[in-house]
mmCIF file with all atom_site columns, C-alpha atoms in Angstrom:
data_model
loop_
_atom_site.group_PDB
_atom_site.id
_atom_site.type_symbol
_atom_site.label_atom_id
_atom_site.label_alt_id
_atom_site.label_comp_id
_atom_site.label_asym_id
_atom_site.label_entity_id
_atom_site.label_seq_id
_atom_site.pdbx_PDB_ins_code
_atom_site.Cartn_x
_atom_site.Cartn_y
_atom_site.Cartn_z
_atom_site.occupancy
_atom_site.B_iso_or_equiv
_atom_site.pdbx_formal_charge
_atom_site.auth_seq_id
_atom_site.auth_comp_id
_atom_site.auth_asym_id
_atom_site.auth_atom_id
_atom_site.pdbx_PDB_model_num
ATOM 1   C CA . MET U 1 1   ? -0.006  0.188  -0.032  1.00 0.00 ? 1084 MET U CA 1
ATOM 2   C CA . ALA U 1 2   ? 1.817   3.369  -0.917  1.00 0.00 ? 1085 ALA U CA 1
ATOM 3   C CA . VAL U 1 3   ? 0.994   6.523  1.006   1.00 0.00 ? 1086 VAL U CA 1
ATOM 4   C CA . TYR U 1 4   ? 0.932   9.988  -0.134  1.00 0.00 ? 1087 TYR U CA 1
ATOM 5   C CA . ASP U 1 5   ? 2.879   12.055 0.741   1.00 0.00 ? 1088 ASP U CA 1
ATOM 6   C CA . ARG U 1 6   ? 1.002   15.471 0.769   1.00 0.00 ? 1089 ARG U CA 1
ATOM 7   C CA . GLU U 1 7   ? 4.692   17.461 1.623   1.00 0.00 ? 1090 GLU U CA 1
ATOM 8   C CA . ALA U 1 8   ? 6.534   16.130 -1.017  1.00 0.00 ? 1091 ALA U CA 1
ATOM 9   C CA . ALA U 1 9   ? 3.315   17.311 -3.523  1.00 0.00 ? 1092 ALA U CA 1
ATOM 10  C CA . VAL U 1 10  ? 3.658   20.622 -2.010  1.00 0.00 ? 1093 VAL U CA 1
ATOM 11  C CA . ALA U 1 11  ? 7.200   20.859 -2.404  1.00 0.00 ? 1094 ALA U CA 1
ATOM 12  C CA . TYR U 1 12  ? 7.407   19.865 -5.739  1.00 0.00 ? 1095 TYR U CA 1
ATOM 13  C CA . ALA U 1 13  ? 4.865   22.473 -7.146  1.00 0.00 ? 1096 ALA U CA 1
ATOM 14  C CA . ASN U 1 14  ? 6.627   25.151 -5.321  1.00 0.00 ? 1097 ASN U CA 1
ATOM 15  C CA . ARG U 1 15  ? 10.019  24.352 -6.767  1.00 0.00 ? 1098 ARG U CA 1
ATOM 16  C CA . TRP U 1 16  ? 8.662   24.049 -10.296 1.00 0.00 ? 1099 TRP U CA 1
ATOM 17  C CA . TRP U 1 17  ? 5.469   26.388 -10.145 1.00 0.00 ? 1100 TRP U CA 1
ATOM 18  C CA . ASN U 1 18  ? 7.500   29.133 -12.050 1.00 0.00 ? 1101 ASN U CA 1
ATOM 19  C CA . ASP U 1 19  ? 9.583   26.199 -14.431 1.00 0.00 ? 1102 ASP U CA 1
ATOM 20  C CA . TYR U 1 20  ? 9.425   22.651 -16.019 1.00 0.00 ? 1103 TYR U CA 1
ATOM 21  C CA . ASN U 1 21  ? 11.062  19.820 -14.441 1.00 0.00 ? 1104 ASN U CA 1
ATOM 22  C CA . PRO U 1 22  ? 12.881  18.831 -18.101 1.00 0.00 ? 1105 PRO U CA 1
ATOM 23  C CA . ALA U 1 23  ? 11.697  14.781 -17.049 1.00 0.00 ? 1106 ALA U CA 1
ATOM 24  C CA . TYR U 1 24  ? 8.775   15.587 -18.475 1.00 0.00 ? 1107 TYR U CA 1
ATOM 25  C CA . PRO U 1 25  ? 6.566   17.203 -21.265 1.00 0.00 ? 1108 PRO U CA 1
ATOM 26  C CA . LYS U 1 26  ? 5.899   20.674 -21.417 1.00 0.00 ? 1109 LYS U CA 1
ATOM 27  C CA . PHE U 1 27  ? 2.258   21.273 -22.750 1.00 0.00 ? 1110 PHE U CA 1
ATOM 28  C CA . ALA U 1 28  ? 0.717   24.681 -24.015 1.00 0.00 ? 1111 ALA U CA 1
ATOM 29  C CA . VAL U 1 29  ? -2.061  24.240 -21.207 1.00 0.00 ? 1112 VAL U CA 1
ATOM 30  C CA . ASP U 1 30  ? 0.153   22.848 -18.885 1.00 0.00 ? 1113 ASP U CA 1
ATOM 31  C CA . CYS U 1 31  ? -2.152  23.182 -15.207 1.00 0.00 ? 1114 CYS U CA 1
ATOM 32  C CA . THR U 1 32  ? -3.032  19.347 -15.399 1.00 0.00 ? 1115 THR U CA 1
ATOM 33  C CA . ASN U 1 33  ? -0.174  18.215 -16.364 1.00 0.00 ? 1116 ASN U CA 1
ATOM 34  C CA . TYR U 1 34  ? 2.059   20.158 -13.719 1.00 0.00 ? 1117 TYR U CA 1
ATOM 35  C CA . VAL U 1 35  ? -0.693  19.191 -11.178 1.00 0.00 ? 1118 VAL U CA 1
ATOM 36  C CA . SER U 1 36  ? 0.253   15.583 -12.219 1.00 0.00 ? 1119 SER U CA 1
ATOM 37  C CA . GLN U 1 37  ? 3.596   15.762 -11.279 1.00 0.00 ? 1120 GLN U CA 1
ATOM 38  C CA . CYS U 1 38  ? 2.849   17.321 -8.001  1.00 0.00 ? 1121 CYS U CA 1
ATOM 39  C CA . LEU U 1 39  ? 0.741   14.328 -7.071  1.00 0.00 ? 1122 LEU U CA 1
ATOM 40  C CA . ARG U 1 40  ? 2.904   12.080 -8.386  1.00 0.00 ? 1123 ARG U CA 1
ATOM 41  C CA . ALA U 1 41  ? 6.606   13.502 -6.262  1.00 0.00 ? 1124 ALA U CA 1
ATOM 42  C CA . GLY U 1 42  ? 3.836   12.655 -3.401  1.00 0.00 ? 1125 GLY U CA 1
ATOM 43  C CA . GLY U 1 43  ? 3.883   9.131  -4.253  1.00 0.00 ? 1126 GLY U CA 1
ATOM 44  C CA . ALA U 1 44  ? 0.429   8.470  -5.969  1.00 0.00 ? 1127 ALA U CA 1
ATOM 45  C CA . PRO U 1 45  ? 1.063   5.388  -7.801  1.00 0.00 ? 1128 PRO U CA 1
ATOM 46  C CA . MET U 1 46  ? 0.235   5.171  -11.752 1.00 0.00 ? 1129 MET U CA 1
ATOM 47  C CA . TRP U 1 47  ? -1.602  2.435  -13.816 1.00 0.00 ? 1130 TRP U CA 1
ATOM 48  C CA . GLY U 1 48  ? -3.548  2.305  -17.028 1.00 0.00 ? 1131 GLY U CA 1
ATOM 49  C CA . SER U 1 49  ? -0.096  2.230  -19.259 1.00 0.00 ? 1132 SER U CA 1
ATOM 50  C CA . PRO U 1 50  ? -0.877  1.797  -22.665 1.00 0.00 ? 1133 PRO U CA 1
ATOM 51  C CA . ASN U 1 51  ? -4.401  3.082  -22.713 1.00 0.00 ? 1134 ASN U CA 1
ATOM 52  C CA . ARG U 1 52  ? -4.682  6.536  -23.146 1.00 0.00 ? 1135 ARG U CA 1
ATOM 53  C CA . GLU U 1 53  ? -8.042  6.387  -21.922 1.00 0.00 ? 1136 GLU U CA 1
ATOM 54  C CA . ARG U 1 54  ? -7.709  4.585  -18.772 1.00 0.00 ? 1137 ARG U CA 1
ATOM 55  C CA . GLY U 1 55  ? -5.880  4.849  -15.690 1.00 0.00 ? 1138 GLY U CA 1
ATOM 56  C CA . TRP U 1 56  ? -3.658  7.995  -14.618 1.00 0.00 ? 1139 TRP U CA 1
ATOM 57  C CA . TRP U 1 57  ? 0.216   7.382  -15.830 1.00 0.00 ? 1140 TRP U CA 1
ATOM 58  C CA . ILE U 1 58  ? 2.863   8.749  -17.538 1.00 0.00 ? 1141 ILE U CA 1
ATOM 59  C CA . GLY U 1 59  ? 6.305   7.032  -19.463 1.00 0.00 ? 1142 GLY U CA 1
ATOM 60  C CA . GLY U 1 60  ? 7.811   6.040  -22.146 1.00 0.00 ? 1143 GLY U CA 1
ATOM 61  C CA . GLY U 1 61  ? 7.039   9.177  -24.043 1.00 0.00 ? 1144 GLY U CA 1
ATOM 62  C CA . ASN U 1 62  ? 2.732   9.006  -24.167 1.00 0.00 ? 1145 ASN U CA 1
ATOM 63  C CA . TRP U 1 63  ? 0.358   9.306  -21.149 1.00 0.00 ? 1146 TRP U CA 1
ATOM 64  C CA . SER U 1 64  ? -2.866  8.984  -19.827 1.00 0.00 ? 1147 SER U CA 1
ATOM 65  C CA . PHE U 1 65  ? -5.327  11.902 -20.897 1.00 0.00 ? 1148 PHE U CA 1
ATOM 66  C CA . SER U 1 66  ? -6.236  11.568 -16.969 1.00 0.00 ? 1149 SER U CA 1
ATOM 67  C CA . TRP U 1 67  ? -2.913  12.914 -16.782 1.00 0.00 ? 1150 TRP U CA 1
ATOM 68  C CA . SER U 1 68  ? -2.636  15.687 -19.022 1.00 0.00 ? 1151 SER U CA 1
ATOM 69  C CA . VAL U 1 69  ? -6.516  17.170 -19.759 1.00 0.00 ? 1152 VAL U CA 1
ATOM 70  C CA . SER U 1 70  ? -8.705  18.832 -16.509 1.00 0.00 ? 1153 SER U CA 1
ATOM 71  C CA . HIS U 1 71  ? -11.855 17.432 -17.867 1.00 0.00 ? 1154 HIS U CA 1
ATOM 72  C CA . SER U 1 72  ? -10.182 13.903 -17.860 1.00 0.00 ? 1155 SER U CA 1
ATOM 73  C CA . LEU U 1 73  ? -8.789  14.037 -14.472 1.00 0.00 ? 1156 LEU U CA 1
ATOM 74  C CA . ARG U 1 74  ? -12.097 15.327 -13.157 1.00 0.00 ? 1157 ARG U CA 1
ATOM 75  C CA . TRP U 1 75  ? -13.725 12.536 -14.135 1.00 0.00 ? 1158 TRP U CA 1
ATOM 76  C CA . TYR U 1 76  ? -10.918 9.572  -13.624 1.00 0.00 ? 1159 TYR U CA 1
ATOM 77  C CA . LEU U 1 77  ? -10.933 10.775 -10.400 1.00 0.00 ? 1160 LEU U CA 1
ATOM 78  C CA . ALA U 1 78  ? -15.232 10.707 -9.938  1.00 0.00 ? 1161 ALA U CA 1
ATOM 79  C CA . GLY U 1 79  ? -14.828 6.893  -10.599 1.00 0.00 ? 1162 GLY U CA 1
ATOM 80  C CA . SER U 1 80  ? -11.411 5.879  -9.608  1.00 0.00 ? 1163 SER U CA 1
ATOM 81  C CA . GLN U 1 81  ? -11.296 3.036  -7.455  1.00 0.00 ? 1164 GLN U CA 1
ATOM 82  C CA . ARG U 1 82  ? -7.626  1.933  -7.603  1.00 0.00 ? 1165 ARG U CA 1
ATOM 83  C CA . GLY U 1 83  ? -4.142  3.868  -8.295  1.00 0.00 ? 1166 GLY U CA 1
ATOM 84  C CA . LEU U 1 84  ? -4.404  7.585  -7.140  1.00 0.00 ? 1167 LEU U CA 1
ATOM 85  C CA . THR U 1 85  ? -7.847  7.828  -5.901  1.00 0.00 ? 1168 THR U CA 1
ATOM 86  C CA . ALA U 1 86  ? -9.538  11.480 -4.060  1.00 0.00 ? 1169 ALA U CA 1
ATOM 87  C CA . LYS U 1 87  ? -12.730 11.754 -2.449  1.00 0.00 ? 1170 LYS U CA 1
ATOM 88  C CA . ARG U 1 88  ? -14.907 14.956 -3.515  1.00 0.00 ? 1171 ARG U CA 1
ATOM 89  C CA . VAL U 1 89  ? -15.993 17.456 -0.363  1.00 0.00 ? 1172 VAL U CA 1
ATOM 90  C CA . GLN U 1 90  ? -18.477 19.699 -0.579  1.00 0.00 ? 1173 GLN U CA 1
ATOM 91  C CA . SER U 1 91  ? -16.071 23.064 0.403   1.00 0.00 ? 1174 SER U CA 1
ATOM 92  C CA . ALA U 1 92  ? -12.947 24.117 0.045   1.00 0.00 ? 1175 ALA U CA 1
ATOM 93  C CA . GLY U 1 93  ? -12.186 24.784 4.038   1.00 0.00 ? 1176 GLY U CA 1
ATOM 94  C CA . GLU U 1 94  ? -12.218 20.741 3.855   1.00 0.00 ? 1177 GLU U CA 1
ATOM 95  C CA . LEU U 1 95  ? -8.975  20.786 1.568   1.00 0.00 ? 1178 LEU U CA 1
ATOM 96  C CA . GLU U 1 96  ? -5.523  20.972 2.576   1.00 0.00 ? 1179 GLU U CA 1
ATOM 97  C CA . PRO U 1 97  ? -1.763  20.702 1.441   1.00 0.00 ? 1180 PRO U CA 1
ATOM 98  C CA . GLY U 1 98  ? -1.518  18.394 -1.760  1.00 0.00 ? 1181 GLY U CA 1
ATOM 99  C CA . ASP U 1 99  ? -5.155  18.816 -2.065  1.00 0.00 ? 1182 ASP U CA 1
ATOM 100 C CA . ILE U 1 100 ? -6.913  19.407 -5.986  1.00 0.00 ? 1183 ILE U CA 1
ATOM 101 C CA . ILE U 1 101 ? -9.330  21.778 -7.182  1.00 0.00 ? 1184 ILE U CA 1
ATOM 102 C CA . SER U 1 102 ? -11.030 21.179 -10.634 1.00 0.00 ? 1185 SER U CA 1
ATOM 103 C CA . TYR U 1 103 ? -12.160 24.463 -12.029 1.00 0.00 ? 1186 TYR U CA 1
ATOM 104 C CA . ASP U 1 104 ? -15.179 24.904 -14.908 1.00 0.00 ? 1187 ASP U CA 1
ATOM 105 C CA . PHE U 1 105 ? -15.110 29.107 -15.103 1.00 0.00 ? 1188 PHE U CA 1
ATOM 106 C CA . GLU U 1 106 ? -17.942 29.017 -17.548 1.00 0.00 ? 1189 GLU U CA 1
ATOM 107 C CA . GLY U 1 107 ? -20.234 27.212 -15.197 1.00 0.00 ? 1190 GLY U CA 1
ATOM 108 C CA . ASP U 1 108 ? -20.653 24.680 -18.897 1.00 0.00 ? 1191 ASP U CA 1
ATOM 109 C CA . GLY U 1 109 ? -19.495 21.066 -17.357 1.00 0.00 ? 1192 GLY U CA 1
ATOM 110 C CA . VAL U 1 110 ? -16.286 21.611 -19.316 1.00 0.00 ? 1193 VAL U CA 1
ATOM 111 C CA . PHE U 1 111 ? -13.646 21.579 -16.527 1.00 0.00 ? 1194 PHE U CA 1
ATOM 112 C CA . ASN U 1 112 ? -10.951 23.423 -18.055 1.00 0.00 ? 1195 ASN U CA 1
ATOM 113 C CA . HIS U 1 113 ? -8.163  24.287 -15.231 1.00 0.00 ? 1196 HIS U CA 1
ATOM 114 C CA . THR U 1 114 ? -6.744  22.066 -12.378 1.00 0.00 ? 1197 THR U CA 1
ATOM 115 C CA . THR U 1 115 ? -4.587  23.474 -9.108  1.00 0.00 ? 1198 THR U CA 1
ATOM 116 C CA . ILE U 1 116 ? -3.000  21.800 -6.303  1.00 0.00 ? 1199 ILE U CA 1
ATOM 117 C CA . VAL U 1 117 ? -3.411  23.659 -2.720  1.00 0.00 ? 1200 VAL U CA 1
ATOM 118 C CA . THR U 1 118 ? -0.271  24.729 -1.259  1.00 0.00 ? 1201 THR U CA 1
ATOM 119 C CA . SER U 1 119 ? -1.364  26.382 1.933   1.00 0.00 ? 1202 SER U CA 1
ATOM 120 C CA . LYS U 1 120 ? -3.708  27.169 4.121   1.00 0.00 ? 1203 LYS U CA 1
ATOM 121 C CA . ARG U 1 121 ? -4.674  30.904 5.971   1.00 0.00 ? 1204 ARG U CA 1
ATOM 122 C CA . ASP U 1 122 ? -6.961  31.454 8.272   1.00 0.00 ? 1205 ASP U CA 1
ATOM 123 C CA . GLY U 1 123 ? -9.135  28.481 6.662   1.00 0.00 ? 1206 GLY U CA 1
ATOM 124 C CA . VAL U 1 124 ? -8.621  29.636 3.351   1.00 0.00 ? 1207 VAL U CA 1
ATOM 125 C CA . PRO U 1 125 ? -6.706  27.288 0.418   1.00 0.00 ? 1208 PRO U CA 1
ATOM 126 C CA . TYR U 1 126 ? -4.300  29.408 -1.257  1.00 0.00 ? 1209 TYR U CA 1
ATOM 127 C CA . VAL U 1 127 ? -2.994  26.952 -4.634  1.00 0.00 ? 1210 VAL U CA 1
ATOM 128 C CA . ASN U 1 128 ? -0.018  26.977 -7.753  1.00 0.00 ? 1211 ASN U CA 1
ATOM 129 C CA . ALA U 1 129 ? -1.250  26.209 -10.929 1.00 0.00 ? 1212 ALA U CA 1
ATOM 130 C CA . HIS U 1 130 ? 0.495   26.543 -14.421 1.00 0.00 ? 1213 HIS U CA 1
ATOM 131 C CA . THR U 1 131 ? -0.348  27.638 -17.920 1.00 0.00 ? 1214 THR U CA 1
ATOM 132 C CA . TYR U 1 132 ? -0.386  31.159 -16.076 1.00 0.00 ? 1215 TYR U CA 1
ATOM 133 C CA . ASN U 1 133 ? 2.018   30.126 -13.615 1.00 0.00 ? 1216 ASN U CA 1
ATOM 134 C CA . VAL U 1 134 ? 0.928   31.436 -10.297 1.00 0.00 ? 1217 VAL U CA 1
ATOM 135 C CA . ARG U 1 135 ? 2.156   30.361 -6.531  1.00 0.00 ? 1218 ARG U CA 1
ATOM 136 C CA . ASP U 1 136 ? 0.285   31.313 -3.360  1.00 0.00 ? 1219 ASP U CA 1
ATOM 137 C CA . ARG U 1 137 ? -3.198  32.163 -4.954  1.00 0.00 ? 1220 ARG U CA 1
ATOM 138 C CA . HIS U 1 138 ? -6.885  32.769 -3.467  1.00 0.00 ? 1221 HIS U CA 1
ATOM 139 C CA . TRP U 1 139 ? -8.564  29.189 -4.826  1.00 0.00 ? 1222 TRP U CA 1
ATOM 140 C CA . ALA U 1 140 ? -11.562 31.092 -6.170  1.00 0.00 ? 1223 ALA U CA 1
ATOM 141 C CA . TYR U 1 141 ? -9.684  32.677 -9.147  1.00 0.00 ? 1224 TYR U CA 1
ATOM 142 C CA . LYS U 1 142 ? -11.836 35.960 -8.952  1.00 0.00 ? 1225 LYS U CA 1
ATOM 143 C CA . ASP U 1 143 ? -8.875  37.935 -9.941  1.00 0.00 ? 1226 ASP U CA 1
ATOM 144 C CA . SER U 1 144 ? -8.364  35.766 -13.733 1.00 0.00 ? 1227 SER U CA 1
ATOM 145 C CA . TYR U 1 145 ? -9.437  36.888 -16.516 1.00 0.00 ? 1228 TYR U CA 1
ATOM 146 C CA . ALA U 1 146 ? -10.889 32.775 -16.842 1.00 0.00 ? 1229 ALA U CA 1
ATOM 147 C CA . TRP U 1 147 ? -13.123 33.030 -14.013 1.00 0.00 ? 1230 TRP U CA 1
ATOM 148 C CA . ARG U 1 148 ? -16.957 34.226 -14.312 1.00 0.00 ? 1231 ARG U CA 1
ATOM 149 C CA . PRO U 1 149 ? -19.686 34.435 -12.483 1.00 0.00 ? 1232 PRO U CA 1
ATOM 150 C CA . ASP U 1 150 ? -20.969 31.228 -13.123 1.00 0.00 ? 1233 ASP U CA 1
ATOM 151 C CA . ALA U 1 151 ? -17.792 29.644 -12.369 1.00 0.00 ? 1234 ALA U CA 1
ATOM 152 C CA . THR U 1 152 ? -17.949 26.159 -10.381 1.00 0.00 ? 1235 THR U CA 1
ATOM 153 C CA . TYR U 1 153 ? -15.398 23.548 -8.662  1.00 0.00 ? 1236 TYR U CA 1
ATOM 154 C CA . ILE U 1 154 ? -15.300 20.264 -7.384  1.00 0.00 ? 1237 ILE U CA 1
ATOM 155 C CA . PHE U 1 155 ? -12.817 20.222 -4.254  1.00 0.00 ? 1238 PHE U CA 1
ATOM 156 C CA . TRP U 1 156 ? -10.763 16.808 -4.103  1.00 0.00 ? 1239 TRP U CA 1
ATOM 157 C CA . LYS U 1 157 ? -9.264  15.554 -1.131  1.00 0.00 ? 1240 LYS U CA 1
ATOM 158 C CA . ILE U 1 158 ? -6.659  13.494 -1.788  1.00 0.00 ? 1241 ILE U CA 1
ATOM 159 C CA . ASN U 1 159 ? -6.554  9.776  -0.312  1.00 0.00 ? 1242 ASN U CA 1
ATOM 160 C CA . ASP U 1 160 ? -3.799  9.470  2.108   1.00 0.00 ? 1243 ASP U CA 1
ATOM 161 C CA . ARG U 1 161 ? -3.192  5.325  1.132   1.00 0.00 ? 1244 ARG U CA 1
ATOM 162 C CA . PHE U 1 162 ? -3.519  4.149  -2.290  1.00 0.00 ? 1245 PHE U CA 1
ATOM 163 C CA . ASP U 1 163 ? -3.629  0.300  -3.050  1.00 0.00 ? 1246 ASP U CA 1
#
């Protein structure tokens, strides 16, 4: 059984928030790739290779859709029962460093951004992200050009133990 090391995930997030680890591919829309790297640094186990539509993984010059696409990671986490798993919680305040948030800025059901929680202040999570690289940003992203009043969020509590 693998254990999720939240501190290692956050340390990775803070090391690479404004740079790109050459051990991984870089995408034009890099948010989910970056968050996946953080989760992996925390020990989240991969599975599903070589099927890009299955599991959560990277390797051999290829990767699953859930590794690199926000909407795919959202659906992977909603149903995963092995490898990287998470529980959906109702509020941002329930998250802790190492957890992640899926964003649907337009409220149209398509999730287009992913962040990782790197700190909490007064019960409020702050996040890091790529694409437009940010460190220690308020989780709601209301100061972002992408945010809309209809934005919806899914809060993911990464399981501390993996099968």
